[in-house]
XYZ file of C-alpha atoms in Angstrom:
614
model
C 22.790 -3.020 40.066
C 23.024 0.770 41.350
C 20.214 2.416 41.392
C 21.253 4.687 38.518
C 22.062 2.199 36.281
C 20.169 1.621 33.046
C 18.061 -1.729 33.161
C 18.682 -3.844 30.014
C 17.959 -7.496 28.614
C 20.796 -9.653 29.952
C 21.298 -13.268 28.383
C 24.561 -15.564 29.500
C 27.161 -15.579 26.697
C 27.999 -18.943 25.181
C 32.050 -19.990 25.513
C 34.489 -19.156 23.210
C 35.036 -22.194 21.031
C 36.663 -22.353 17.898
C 38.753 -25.402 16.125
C 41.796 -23.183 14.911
C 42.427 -21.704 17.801
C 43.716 -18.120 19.166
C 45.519 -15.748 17.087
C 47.570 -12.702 18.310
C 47.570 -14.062 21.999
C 51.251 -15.062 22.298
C 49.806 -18.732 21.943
C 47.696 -18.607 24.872
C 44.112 -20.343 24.968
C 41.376 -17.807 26.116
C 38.219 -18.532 28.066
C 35.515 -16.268 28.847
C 35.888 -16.751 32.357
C 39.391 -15.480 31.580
C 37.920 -11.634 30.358
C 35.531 -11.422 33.361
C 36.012 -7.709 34.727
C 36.383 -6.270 31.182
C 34.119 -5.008 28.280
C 34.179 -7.625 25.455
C 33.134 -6.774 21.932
C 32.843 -9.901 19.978
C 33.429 -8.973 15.907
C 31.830 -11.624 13.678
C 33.567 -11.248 10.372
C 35.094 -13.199 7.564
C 37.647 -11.458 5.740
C 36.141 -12.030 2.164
C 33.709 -9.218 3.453
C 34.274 -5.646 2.594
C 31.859 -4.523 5.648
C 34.419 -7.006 8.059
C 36.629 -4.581 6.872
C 34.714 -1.322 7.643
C 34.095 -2.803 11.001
C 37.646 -3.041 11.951
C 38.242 0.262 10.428
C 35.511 1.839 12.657
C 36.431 -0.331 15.957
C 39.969 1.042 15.814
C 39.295 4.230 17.862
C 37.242 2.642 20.678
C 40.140 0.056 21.112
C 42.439 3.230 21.358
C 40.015 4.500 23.742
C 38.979 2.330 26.112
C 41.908 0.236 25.787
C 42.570 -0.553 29.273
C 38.152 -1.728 29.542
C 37.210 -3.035 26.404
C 38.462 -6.312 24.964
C 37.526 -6.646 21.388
C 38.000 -10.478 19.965
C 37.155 -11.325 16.332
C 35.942 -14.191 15.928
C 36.606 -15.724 12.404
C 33.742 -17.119 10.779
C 34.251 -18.459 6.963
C 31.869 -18.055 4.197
C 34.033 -19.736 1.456
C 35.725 -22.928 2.083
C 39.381 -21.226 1.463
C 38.788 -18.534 4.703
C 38.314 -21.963 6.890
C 41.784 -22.561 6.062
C 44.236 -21.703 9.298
C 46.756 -20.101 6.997
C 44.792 -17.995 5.128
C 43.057 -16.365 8.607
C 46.602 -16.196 9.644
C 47.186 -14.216 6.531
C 44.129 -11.741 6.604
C 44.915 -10.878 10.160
C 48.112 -9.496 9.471
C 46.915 -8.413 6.014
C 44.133 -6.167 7.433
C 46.328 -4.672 10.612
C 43.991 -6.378 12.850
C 45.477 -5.489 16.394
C 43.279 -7.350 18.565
C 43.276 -11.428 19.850
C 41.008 -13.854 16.766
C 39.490 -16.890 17.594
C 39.845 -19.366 14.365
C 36.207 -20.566 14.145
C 36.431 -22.584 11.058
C 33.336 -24.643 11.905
C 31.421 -21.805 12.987
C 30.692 -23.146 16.283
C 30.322 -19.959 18.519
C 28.784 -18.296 15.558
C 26.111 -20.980 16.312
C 25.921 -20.553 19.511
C 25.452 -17.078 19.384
C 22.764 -17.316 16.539
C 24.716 -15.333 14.157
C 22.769 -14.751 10.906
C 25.201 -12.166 9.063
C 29.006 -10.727 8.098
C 29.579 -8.388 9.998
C 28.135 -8.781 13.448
C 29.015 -7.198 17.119
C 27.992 -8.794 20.226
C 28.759 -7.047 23.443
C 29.112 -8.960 26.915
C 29.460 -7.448 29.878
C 31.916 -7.430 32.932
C 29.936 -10.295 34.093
C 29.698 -12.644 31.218
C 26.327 -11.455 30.011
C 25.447 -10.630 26.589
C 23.556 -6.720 26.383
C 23.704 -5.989 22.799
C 24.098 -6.809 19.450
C 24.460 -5.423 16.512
C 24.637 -6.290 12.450
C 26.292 -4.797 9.722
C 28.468 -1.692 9.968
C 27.667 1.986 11.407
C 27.398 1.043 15.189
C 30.943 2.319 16.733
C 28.893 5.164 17.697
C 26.285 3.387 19.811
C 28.626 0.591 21.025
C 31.009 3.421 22.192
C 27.901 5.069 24.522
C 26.873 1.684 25.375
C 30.597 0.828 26.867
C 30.347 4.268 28.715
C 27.176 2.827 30.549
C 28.876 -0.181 31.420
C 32.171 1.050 33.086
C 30.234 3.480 35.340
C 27.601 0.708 35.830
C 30.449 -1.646 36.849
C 33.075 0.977 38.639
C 30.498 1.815 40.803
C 29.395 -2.570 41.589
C 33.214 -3.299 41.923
C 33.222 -5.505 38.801
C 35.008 -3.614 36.519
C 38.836 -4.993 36.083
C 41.220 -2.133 34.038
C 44.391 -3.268 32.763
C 46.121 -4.074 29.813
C 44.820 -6.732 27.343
C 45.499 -9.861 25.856
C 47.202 -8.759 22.927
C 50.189 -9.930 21.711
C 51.420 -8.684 18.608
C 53.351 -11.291 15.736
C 56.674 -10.687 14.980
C 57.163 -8.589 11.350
C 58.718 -10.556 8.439
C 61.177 -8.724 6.311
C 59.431 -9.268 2.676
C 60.423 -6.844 -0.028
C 56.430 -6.656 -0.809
C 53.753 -7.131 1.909
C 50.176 -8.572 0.621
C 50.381 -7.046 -2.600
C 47.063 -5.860 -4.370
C 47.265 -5.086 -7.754
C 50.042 -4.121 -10.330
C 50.729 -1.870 -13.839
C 53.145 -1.811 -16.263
C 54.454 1.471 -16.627
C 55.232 3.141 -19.913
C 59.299 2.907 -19.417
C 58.671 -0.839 -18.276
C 58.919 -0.996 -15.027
C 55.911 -2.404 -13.020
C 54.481 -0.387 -10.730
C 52.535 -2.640 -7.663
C 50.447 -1.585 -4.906
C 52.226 -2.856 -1.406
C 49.034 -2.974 0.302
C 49.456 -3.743 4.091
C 52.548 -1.537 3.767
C 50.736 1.173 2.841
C 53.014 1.916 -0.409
C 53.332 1.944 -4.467
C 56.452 0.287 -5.167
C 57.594 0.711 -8.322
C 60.107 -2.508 -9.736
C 62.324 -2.922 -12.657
C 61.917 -4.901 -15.901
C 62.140 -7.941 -13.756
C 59.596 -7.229 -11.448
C 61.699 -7.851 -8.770
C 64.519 -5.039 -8.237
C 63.173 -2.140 -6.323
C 63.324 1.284 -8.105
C 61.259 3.581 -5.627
C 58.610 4.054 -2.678
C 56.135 6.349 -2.488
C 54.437 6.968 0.608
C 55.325 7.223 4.098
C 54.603 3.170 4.765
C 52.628 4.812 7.770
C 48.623 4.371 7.794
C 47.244 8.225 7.086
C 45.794 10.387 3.523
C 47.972 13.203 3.395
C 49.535 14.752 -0.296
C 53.043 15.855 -0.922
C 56.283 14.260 -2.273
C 57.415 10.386 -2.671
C 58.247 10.601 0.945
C 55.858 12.954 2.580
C 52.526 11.055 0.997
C 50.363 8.611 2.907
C 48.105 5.958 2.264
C 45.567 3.900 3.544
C 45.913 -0.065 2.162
C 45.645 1.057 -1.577
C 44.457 -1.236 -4.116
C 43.829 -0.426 -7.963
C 46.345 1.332 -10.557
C 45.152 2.629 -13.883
C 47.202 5.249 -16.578
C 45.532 7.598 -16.826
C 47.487 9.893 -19.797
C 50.922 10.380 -19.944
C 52.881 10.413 -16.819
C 49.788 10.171 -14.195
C 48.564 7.147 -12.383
C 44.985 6.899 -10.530
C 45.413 5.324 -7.349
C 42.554 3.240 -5.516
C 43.272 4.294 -1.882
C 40.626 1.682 -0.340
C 40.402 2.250 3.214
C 41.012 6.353 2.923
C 38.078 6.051 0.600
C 39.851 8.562 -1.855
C 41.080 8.332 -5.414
C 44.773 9.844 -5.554
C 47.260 10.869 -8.502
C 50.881 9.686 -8.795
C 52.624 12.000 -11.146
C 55.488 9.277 -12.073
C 58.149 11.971 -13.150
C 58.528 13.591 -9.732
C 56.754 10.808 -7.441
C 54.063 13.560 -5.880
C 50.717 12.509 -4.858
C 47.782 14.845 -4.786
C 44.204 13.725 -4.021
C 41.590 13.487 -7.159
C 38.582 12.268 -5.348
C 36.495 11.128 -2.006
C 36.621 13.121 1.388
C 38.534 10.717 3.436
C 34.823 9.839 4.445
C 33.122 6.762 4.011
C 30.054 7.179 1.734
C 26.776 6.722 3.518
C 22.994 5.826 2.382
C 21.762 9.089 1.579
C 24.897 10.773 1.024
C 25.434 12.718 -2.881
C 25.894 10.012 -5.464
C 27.302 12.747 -7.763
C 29.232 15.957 -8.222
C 32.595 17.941 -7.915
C 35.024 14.729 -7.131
C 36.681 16.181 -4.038
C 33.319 16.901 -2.519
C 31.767 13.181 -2.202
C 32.517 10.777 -0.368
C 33.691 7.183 -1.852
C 33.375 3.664 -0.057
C 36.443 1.471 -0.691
C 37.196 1.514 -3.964
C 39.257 -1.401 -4.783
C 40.151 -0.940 -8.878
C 40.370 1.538 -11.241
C 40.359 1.189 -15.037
C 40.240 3.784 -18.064
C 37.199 2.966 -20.457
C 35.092 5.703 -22.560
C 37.566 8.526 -21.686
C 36.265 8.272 -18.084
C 38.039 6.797 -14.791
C 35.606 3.637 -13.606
C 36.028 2.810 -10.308
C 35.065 -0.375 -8.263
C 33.267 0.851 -5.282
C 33.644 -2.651 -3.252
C 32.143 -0.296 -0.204
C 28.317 -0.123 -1.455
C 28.555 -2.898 -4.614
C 28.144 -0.244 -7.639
C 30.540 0.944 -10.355
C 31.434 4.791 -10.476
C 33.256 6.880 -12.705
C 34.752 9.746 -12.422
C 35.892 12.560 -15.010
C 38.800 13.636 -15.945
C 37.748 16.676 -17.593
C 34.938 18.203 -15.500
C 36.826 16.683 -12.127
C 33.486 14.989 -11.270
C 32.567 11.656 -9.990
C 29.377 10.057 -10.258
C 27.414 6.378 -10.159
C 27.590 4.283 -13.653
C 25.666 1.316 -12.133
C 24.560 -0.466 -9.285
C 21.722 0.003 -6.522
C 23.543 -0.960 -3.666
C 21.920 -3.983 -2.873
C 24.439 -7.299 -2.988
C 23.632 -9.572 -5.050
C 24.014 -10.439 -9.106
C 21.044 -8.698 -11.415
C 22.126 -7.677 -15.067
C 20.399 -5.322 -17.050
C 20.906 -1.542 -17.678
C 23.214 0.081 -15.011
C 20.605 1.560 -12.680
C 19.183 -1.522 -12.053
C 21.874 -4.238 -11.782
C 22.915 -5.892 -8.458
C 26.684 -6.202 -7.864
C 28.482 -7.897 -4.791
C 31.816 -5.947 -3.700
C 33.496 -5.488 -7.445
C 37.167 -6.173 -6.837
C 38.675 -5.549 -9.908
C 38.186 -4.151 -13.210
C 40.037 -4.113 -17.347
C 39.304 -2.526 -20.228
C 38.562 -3.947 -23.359
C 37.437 -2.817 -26.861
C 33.882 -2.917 -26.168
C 33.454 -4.290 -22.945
C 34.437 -3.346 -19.395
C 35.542 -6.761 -17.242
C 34.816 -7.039 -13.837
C 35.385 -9.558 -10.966
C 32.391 -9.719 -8.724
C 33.853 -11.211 -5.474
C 31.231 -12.087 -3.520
C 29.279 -13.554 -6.317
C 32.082 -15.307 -7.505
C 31.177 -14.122 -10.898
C 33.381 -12.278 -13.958
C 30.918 -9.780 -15.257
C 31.396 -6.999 -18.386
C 29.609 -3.561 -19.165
C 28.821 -2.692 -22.377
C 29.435 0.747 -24.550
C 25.766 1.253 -23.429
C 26.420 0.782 -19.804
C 24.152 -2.241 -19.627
C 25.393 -5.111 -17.286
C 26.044 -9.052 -18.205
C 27.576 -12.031 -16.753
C 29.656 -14.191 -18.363
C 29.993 -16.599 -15.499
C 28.455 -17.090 -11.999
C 25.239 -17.803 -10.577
C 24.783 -15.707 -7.042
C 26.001 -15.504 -3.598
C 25.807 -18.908 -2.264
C 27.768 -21.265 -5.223
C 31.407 -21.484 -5.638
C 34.134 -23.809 -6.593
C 36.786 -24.443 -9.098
C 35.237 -25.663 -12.200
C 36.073 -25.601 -15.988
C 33.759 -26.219 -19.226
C 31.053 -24.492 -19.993
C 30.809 -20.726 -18.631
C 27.425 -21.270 -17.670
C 27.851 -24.308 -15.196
C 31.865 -22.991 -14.584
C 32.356 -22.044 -10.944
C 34.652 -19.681 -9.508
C 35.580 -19.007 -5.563
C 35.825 -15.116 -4.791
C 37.966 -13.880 -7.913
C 39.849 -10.442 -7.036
C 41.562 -9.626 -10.431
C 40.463 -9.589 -14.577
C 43.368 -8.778 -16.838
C 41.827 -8.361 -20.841
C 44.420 -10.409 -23.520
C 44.874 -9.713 -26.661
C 43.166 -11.991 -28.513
C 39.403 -10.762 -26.643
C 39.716 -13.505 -23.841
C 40.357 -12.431 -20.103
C 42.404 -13.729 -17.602
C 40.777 -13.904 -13.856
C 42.920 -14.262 -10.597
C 40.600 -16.714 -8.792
C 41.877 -15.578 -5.579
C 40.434 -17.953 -3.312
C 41.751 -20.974 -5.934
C 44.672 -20.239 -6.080
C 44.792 -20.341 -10.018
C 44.464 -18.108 -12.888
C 41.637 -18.905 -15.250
C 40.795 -17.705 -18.914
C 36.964 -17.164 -20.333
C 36.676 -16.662 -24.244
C 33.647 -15.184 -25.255
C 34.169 -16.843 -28.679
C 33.338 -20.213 -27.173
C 31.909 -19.203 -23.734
C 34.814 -21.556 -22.309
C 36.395 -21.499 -18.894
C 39.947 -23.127 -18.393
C 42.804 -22.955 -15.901
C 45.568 -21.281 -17.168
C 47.865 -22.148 -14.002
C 47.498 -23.131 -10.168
C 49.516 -23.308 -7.381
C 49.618 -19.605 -6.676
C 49.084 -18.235 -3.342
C 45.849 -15.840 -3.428
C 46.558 -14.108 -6.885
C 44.790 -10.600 -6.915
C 45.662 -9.030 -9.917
C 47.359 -10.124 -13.678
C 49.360 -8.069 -15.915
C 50.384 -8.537 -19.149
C 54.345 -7.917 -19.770
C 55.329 -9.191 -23.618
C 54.324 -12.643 -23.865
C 54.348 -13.212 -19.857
C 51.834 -12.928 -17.730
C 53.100 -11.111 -14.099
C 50.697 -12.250 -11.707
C 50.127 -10.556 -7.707
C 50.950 -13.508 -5.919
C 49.476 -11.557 -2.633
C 49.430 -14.299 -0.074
C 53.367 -15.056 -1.414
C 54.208 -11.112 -1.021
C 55.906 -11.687 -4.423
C 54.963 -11.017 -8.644
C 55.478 -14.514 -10.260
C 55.812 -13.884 -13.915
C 54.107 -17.082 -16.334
C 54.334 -17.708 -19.838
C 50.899 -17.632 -21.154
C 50.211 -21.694 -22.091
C 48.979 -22.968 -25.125
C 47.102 -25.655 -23.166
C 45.269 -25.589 -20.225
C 46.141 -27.547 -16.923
C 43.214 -29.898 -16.266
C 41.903 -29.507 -12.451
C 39.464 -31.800 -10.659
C 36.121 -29.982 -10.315
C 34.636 -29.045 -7.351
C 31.533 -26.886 -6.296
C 30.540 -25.905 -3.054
C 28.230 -23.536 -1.340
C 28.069 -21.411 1.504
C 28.729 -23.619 5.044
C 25.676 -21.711 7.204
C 23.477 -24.223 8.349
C 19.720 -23.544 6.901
C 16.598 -22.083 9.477
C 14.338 -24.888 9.660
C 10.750 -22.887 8.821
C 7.479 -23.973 8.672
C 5.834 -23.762 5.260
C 3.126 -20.974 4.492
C 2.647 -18.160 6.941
C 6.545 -16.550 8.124
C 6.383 -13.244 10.477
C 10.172 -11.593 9.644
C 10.634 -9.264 12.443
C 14.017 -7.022 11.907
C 15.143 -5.865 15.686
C 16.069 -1.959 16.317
C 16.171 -0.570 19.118
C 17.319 3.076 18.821
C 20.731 3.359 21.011
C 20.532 5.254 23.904
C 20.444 8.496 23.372
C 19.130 8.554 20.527
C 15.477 8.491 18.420
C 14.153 7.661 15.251
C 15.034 9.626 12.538
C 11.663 10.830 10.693
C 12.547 14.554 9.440
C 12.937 13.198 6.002
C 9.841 10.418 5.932
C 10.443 7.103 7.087
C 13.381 5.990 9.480
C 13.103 2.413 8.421
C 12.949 0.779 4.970
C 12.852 -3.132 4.532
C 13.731 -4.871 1.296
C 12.804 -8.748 0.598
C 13.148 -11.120 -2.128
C 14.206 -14.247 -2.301
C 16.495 -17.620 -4.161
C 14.253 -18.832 -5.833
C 11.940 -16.089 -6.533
C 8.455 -18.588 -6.056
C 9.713 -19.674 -2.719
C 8.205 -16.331 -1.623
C 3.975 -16.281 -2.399
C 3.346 -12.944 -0.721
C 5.758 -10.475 1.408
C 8.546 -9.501 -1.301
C 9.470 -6.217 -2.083
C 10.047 -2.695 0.150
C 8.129 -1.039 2.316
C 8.990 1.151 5.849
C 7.808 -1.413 8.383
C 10.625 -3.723 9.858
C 8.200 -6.272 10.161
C 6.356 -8.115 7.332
C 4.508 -11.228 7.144
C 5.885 -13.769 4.648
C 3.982 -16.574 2.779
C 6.374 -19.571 2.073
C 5.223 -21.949 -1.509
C 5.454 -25.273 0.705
C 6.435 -27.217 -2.718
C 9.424 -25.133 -2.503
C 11.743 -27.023 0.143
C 14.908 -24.999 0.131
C 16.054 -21.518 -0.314
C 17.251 -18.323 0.801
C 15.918 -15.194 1.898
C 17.505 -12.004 0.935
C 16.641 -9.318 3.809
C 17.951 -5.481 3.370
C 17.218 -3.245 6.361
C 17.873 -0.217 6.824
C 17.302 2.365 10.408
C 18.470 6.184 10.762
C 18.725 7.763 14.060
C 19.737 10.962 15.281
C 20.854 12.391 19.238
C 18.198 13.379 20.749
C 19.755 16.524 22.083
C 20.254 18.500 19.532
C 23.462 20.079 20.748
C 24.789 16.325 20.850
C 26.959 17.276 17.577
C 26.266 17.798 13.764
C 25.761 15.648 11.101
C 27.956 15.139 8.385
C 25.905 17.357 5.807
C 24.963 20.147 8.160
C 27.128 22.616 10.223
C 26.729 25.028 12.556
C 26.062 22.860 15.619
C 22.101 23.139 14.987
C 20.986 20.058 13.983
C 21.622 16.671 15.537
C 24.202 13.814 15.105
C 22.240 10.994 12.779
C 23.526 7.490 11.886
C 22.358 5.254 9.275
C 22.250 1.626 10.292
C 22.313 -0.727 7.757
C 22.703 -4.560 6.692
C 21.251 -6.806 3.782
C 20.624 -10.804 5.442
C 21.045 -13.578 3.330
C 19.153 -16.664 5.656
C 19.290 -19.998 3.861
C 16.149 -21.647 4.744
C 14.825 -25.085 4.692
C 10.498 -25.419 4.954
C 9.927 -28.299 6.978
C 6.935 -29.436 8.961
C 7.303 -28.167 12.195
C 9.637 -25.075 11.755
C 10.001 -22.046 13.212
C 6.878 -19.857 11.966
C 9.355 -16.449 13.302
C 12.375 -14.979 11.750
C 14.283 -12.543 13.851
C 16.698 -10.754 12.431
C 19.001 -8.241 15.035
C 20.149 -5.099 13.145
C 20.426 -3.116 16.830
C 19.563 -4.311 20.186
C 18.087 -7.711 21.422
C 15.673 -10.266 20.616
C 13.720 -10.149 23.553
């Protein structure tokens, strides 16, 4: 090491080991050994995970940068049993525009090996096969992008830096009419109008649903307004009418709400920044002024625009007469509370329809169809939490789900639910609190709409609407449950010290203008596994007490860390100007640790937001 160099915790990274293999390699098998001389980044995601998604948003500019250094490999770890399939990674890959090699990891065997605890994680190795950071959840590009300055001058200067161009090999396009669909609307004239996600398109269809009428957008990644051919957008999602002649567009990844004017095809923007909304950031106000985070489905109910802000797990609205948007309900923890709208708990809402009295919701990481009431109080109708899943019928409160995207309302006051991750469409009536299956075989349905006496169903995974006559019986499936395939933390019962790792990235300090840099959240699955040590407070580390009659559980950790430059010419935030005040960053990322209290467990739970364990 030169003498300039920065000394740093170094720990030998584990192979490279995953059952499914590569993806986007050309075929070719990859070893570590076979990166040495370049800067790896290894992304631990799933792609049920909206802040996967953020990651690869944010990690597309230091690719671009450093292209010829860095070597960024996701490595695909499942949470629900459908993402182990080969297929379906297959599928998200090109779904998501991932341009970079995946390892298949369907047994989560180098997520193991690395001690992964959480969606999303980056691990970064260096030139010589040594692991010198990690980082969880999303808001690190920043800090990874200093730390992979350090390195290649670190490693010029030794002679162990290899440039060159990486292992990517890009798949060969297929010619679909449609490309991973999101959602669809039928259109006042009768035409159905469809989101072409991956495309980055509206496609509007005839009667059939299958003969193309019109695009509008450029098909090219961007957020700019103008005419059917000018426009751009960013993998949108949800359609809603809004009056007569204007739809509201959910443009997910520009984190924007935009308005198709159907008669002339022009797009203008109605809400968001282009920005991704941040902790601290307005949660309210003139709609072109604050920021959104992915909003994945929009749906007219009260007179006001509701969106489903998959990005931070709340419902917003937004206001077609004062032009404002502003938060409905939701905290932005993940999980599944009910109760009035400031309080409730959702987990990435996917997709939204408006009944009489009741907004419908899918809930996709809690596999759960939820409704809001007149009052804007929160219920569930079916789903227990994070961790269960599965595809069973009966009863709503014992029916399982597995990571439903769509809810489409029916006339009669039932609702249908694309249960993506199923394959199936299923039907809950809340006037006998029944869950059936109203058809299966699809290929990871996202949305349902209603067309006569047909159902048209987003067959996304089929790039394709498949339209269904609504059955007066329902197809009987084998149940199955399942939960979550992370291995439980052996800990001792009683006394548990949780220590959440930051370390500040260099350059950069604390953040206390405002009070406290740090805030930790605990509770826990069941709430008496945890005696003492739940709630918030500013410390990242808290001492736990663990009810040893309790054997099993989970842990639900929420961390959050700001930091700023420490020069304060080292760039503005994004709520200040002038060049006065420093850059800040929030780091952020809620934990959920399964846990099993056994005699002789670990009496330490480390938990890496930023930095390393050491």
């Amino acid at each position: 090491m030169s003498d300039s160099a920065p000394r740093r915790a170094r720990v030998r990274a584990p192979e490279l080991i995953g059952k499914g293999g590569w993806l986007n390699t050309g075929e070719r098998q990859y070893s570590l050994a076979d990166l040495r001389g370049r800067i790896v980044v290894l992304d631990f995601w799933t792609f049920c995970c909206i802040n996967c998604l953020h990651v690869l948003d944010e990690l597309r500019e230091l690719e671009e940068k450093h292209k010829d250094t860095v070597v960024v490999i996701g490595v695909h770890s499942p949470k629900f049993v459908h993402e182990a399939e080969h297929g379906a990674v297959v599928d998200a890959v090109e779904r998501y525009g991932v341009r970079h090699p995946v390892l298949d990891d369907p047994e989560l065997a180098t997520w193991k090996q690395y001690a992964v605890r959480a969606w999303p994680t980056l691990v970064v190795v260096d030139p010589e096969g040594y692991v010198v950071a990690q980082h969880a959840g999303e808001g690190h590009a920043h800090a990874i992008g200093r730390l992979v300055e350090e390195l290649e001058a670190e490693h010029e200067a030794k002679g162990t830096l290899r440039r060159g161009d990486g292992p990517y090999v890009p798949p060969e396009p297929e010619p679909t009419t449609l490309r991973f669909p999101g959602k669809a609307l039928l259109l006042p004239s009768g035409h159905v109008l469809v989101s072409d996600t991956t495309r980055h398109q509206l496609v509007e269809l005839a009667e059939d649903a299958e003969t193309v009428v019109r695009r509008i957008g450029s098909g090219v990644r961007g957020l700019a307004d103008g005419g059917p051919e000018e426009a751009s957008f960013n993998e949108p999602q949800g359609l809603a009418l809004l009056g007569d002649g204007v739809v509201v567009v959910a443009d997910t990844v520009n984190h924007a709400l935009r308005r198709l004017d159907l008669a002339t095809g022009a797009v203008t923007t109605l809400a968001g920044t282009g920005r991704q909304w941040w902790q601290g950031s307005p949660t309210s106000g003139p709609a072109r002024e604050v920021d959104l985070s992915s909003p994945w489905d929009v749906a007219v109910f009260g007179g006001r625009v509701w969106i489903a802000m998959a990005g931070v797990h709340q419902l917003w609205t937004y206001d077609p007469a004062d032009r404002a948007v502003a938060v409905a309900a939701g905290t932005t923890n993940e999980g599944l509370v009910d109760g009035p709208g400031a309080e409730a708990w959702f987990a990435q809402p996917s997709g939204l329809a408006a009944g009489a009295e009741r907004l419908w919701l899918a809930d996709s990481e809690t596999s759960a169809l939820r409704w809001v009431d007149l009052d804007g109080h929160v219920h569930t109708a079916v789903g227990t939490g994070l961790f269960d899943f599965g595809h069973r019928d009966g009863a709503a409160e014992q029916a399982l789900f597995q990571h439903p995207l769509g809810v489409t309302a029916l006339p009669d006051g039932s609702v249908a639910v694309a249960d993506t991750y199923n394959h199936a469409l299923r039907r809950y009536d809340p006037a006998t609190g029944e869950v059936t299956t109203l058809a299966t075989d699809l290929r990871e349905p996202s949305d349902a709409v209603l067309v006569g006496e047909d159902l048209v169903v987003v067959e996304s995974a089929r790039h394709r609407l498949t339209r269904l006559r609504l059955p007066e019986e329902a197809v009987r499936v084998e149940s199955v449950a399942h939960r979550t395939r992370r291995a439980a933390t052996d800990v001792a019962p009683g006394r548990l010290q949780l220590d959440v790792i930051f370390q500040a990235p260099a350059g950069q300090k604390l953040d206390t203008r405002y009070g406290p840099s740090t805030r930790l959240l605990v509770s826990s699955t069941p709430p008496e596994l945890l005696i003492e040590g739940e709630g918030t407070g500013t410390g990242l580390s808290r001492e736990l007490e663990l009810d040893p009659t309790v054997t099993e559980g989970v842990l639900h950790v929420s961390a959050m860390a700001a930091s700023c430059d420490d020069d304060p010419d080292g760039g503005t935030s994004r709520s200040e100007t002038g060049g006065e005040h420093p850059a800040c960053h929030v780091h952020q990322q809620d934990w959920g640790v399964p846990v099993r209290l056994t005699a002789g467990g670990a009496d330490r739970l480390p938990l890496v937001l930023a930095g390393m364990d050491e």
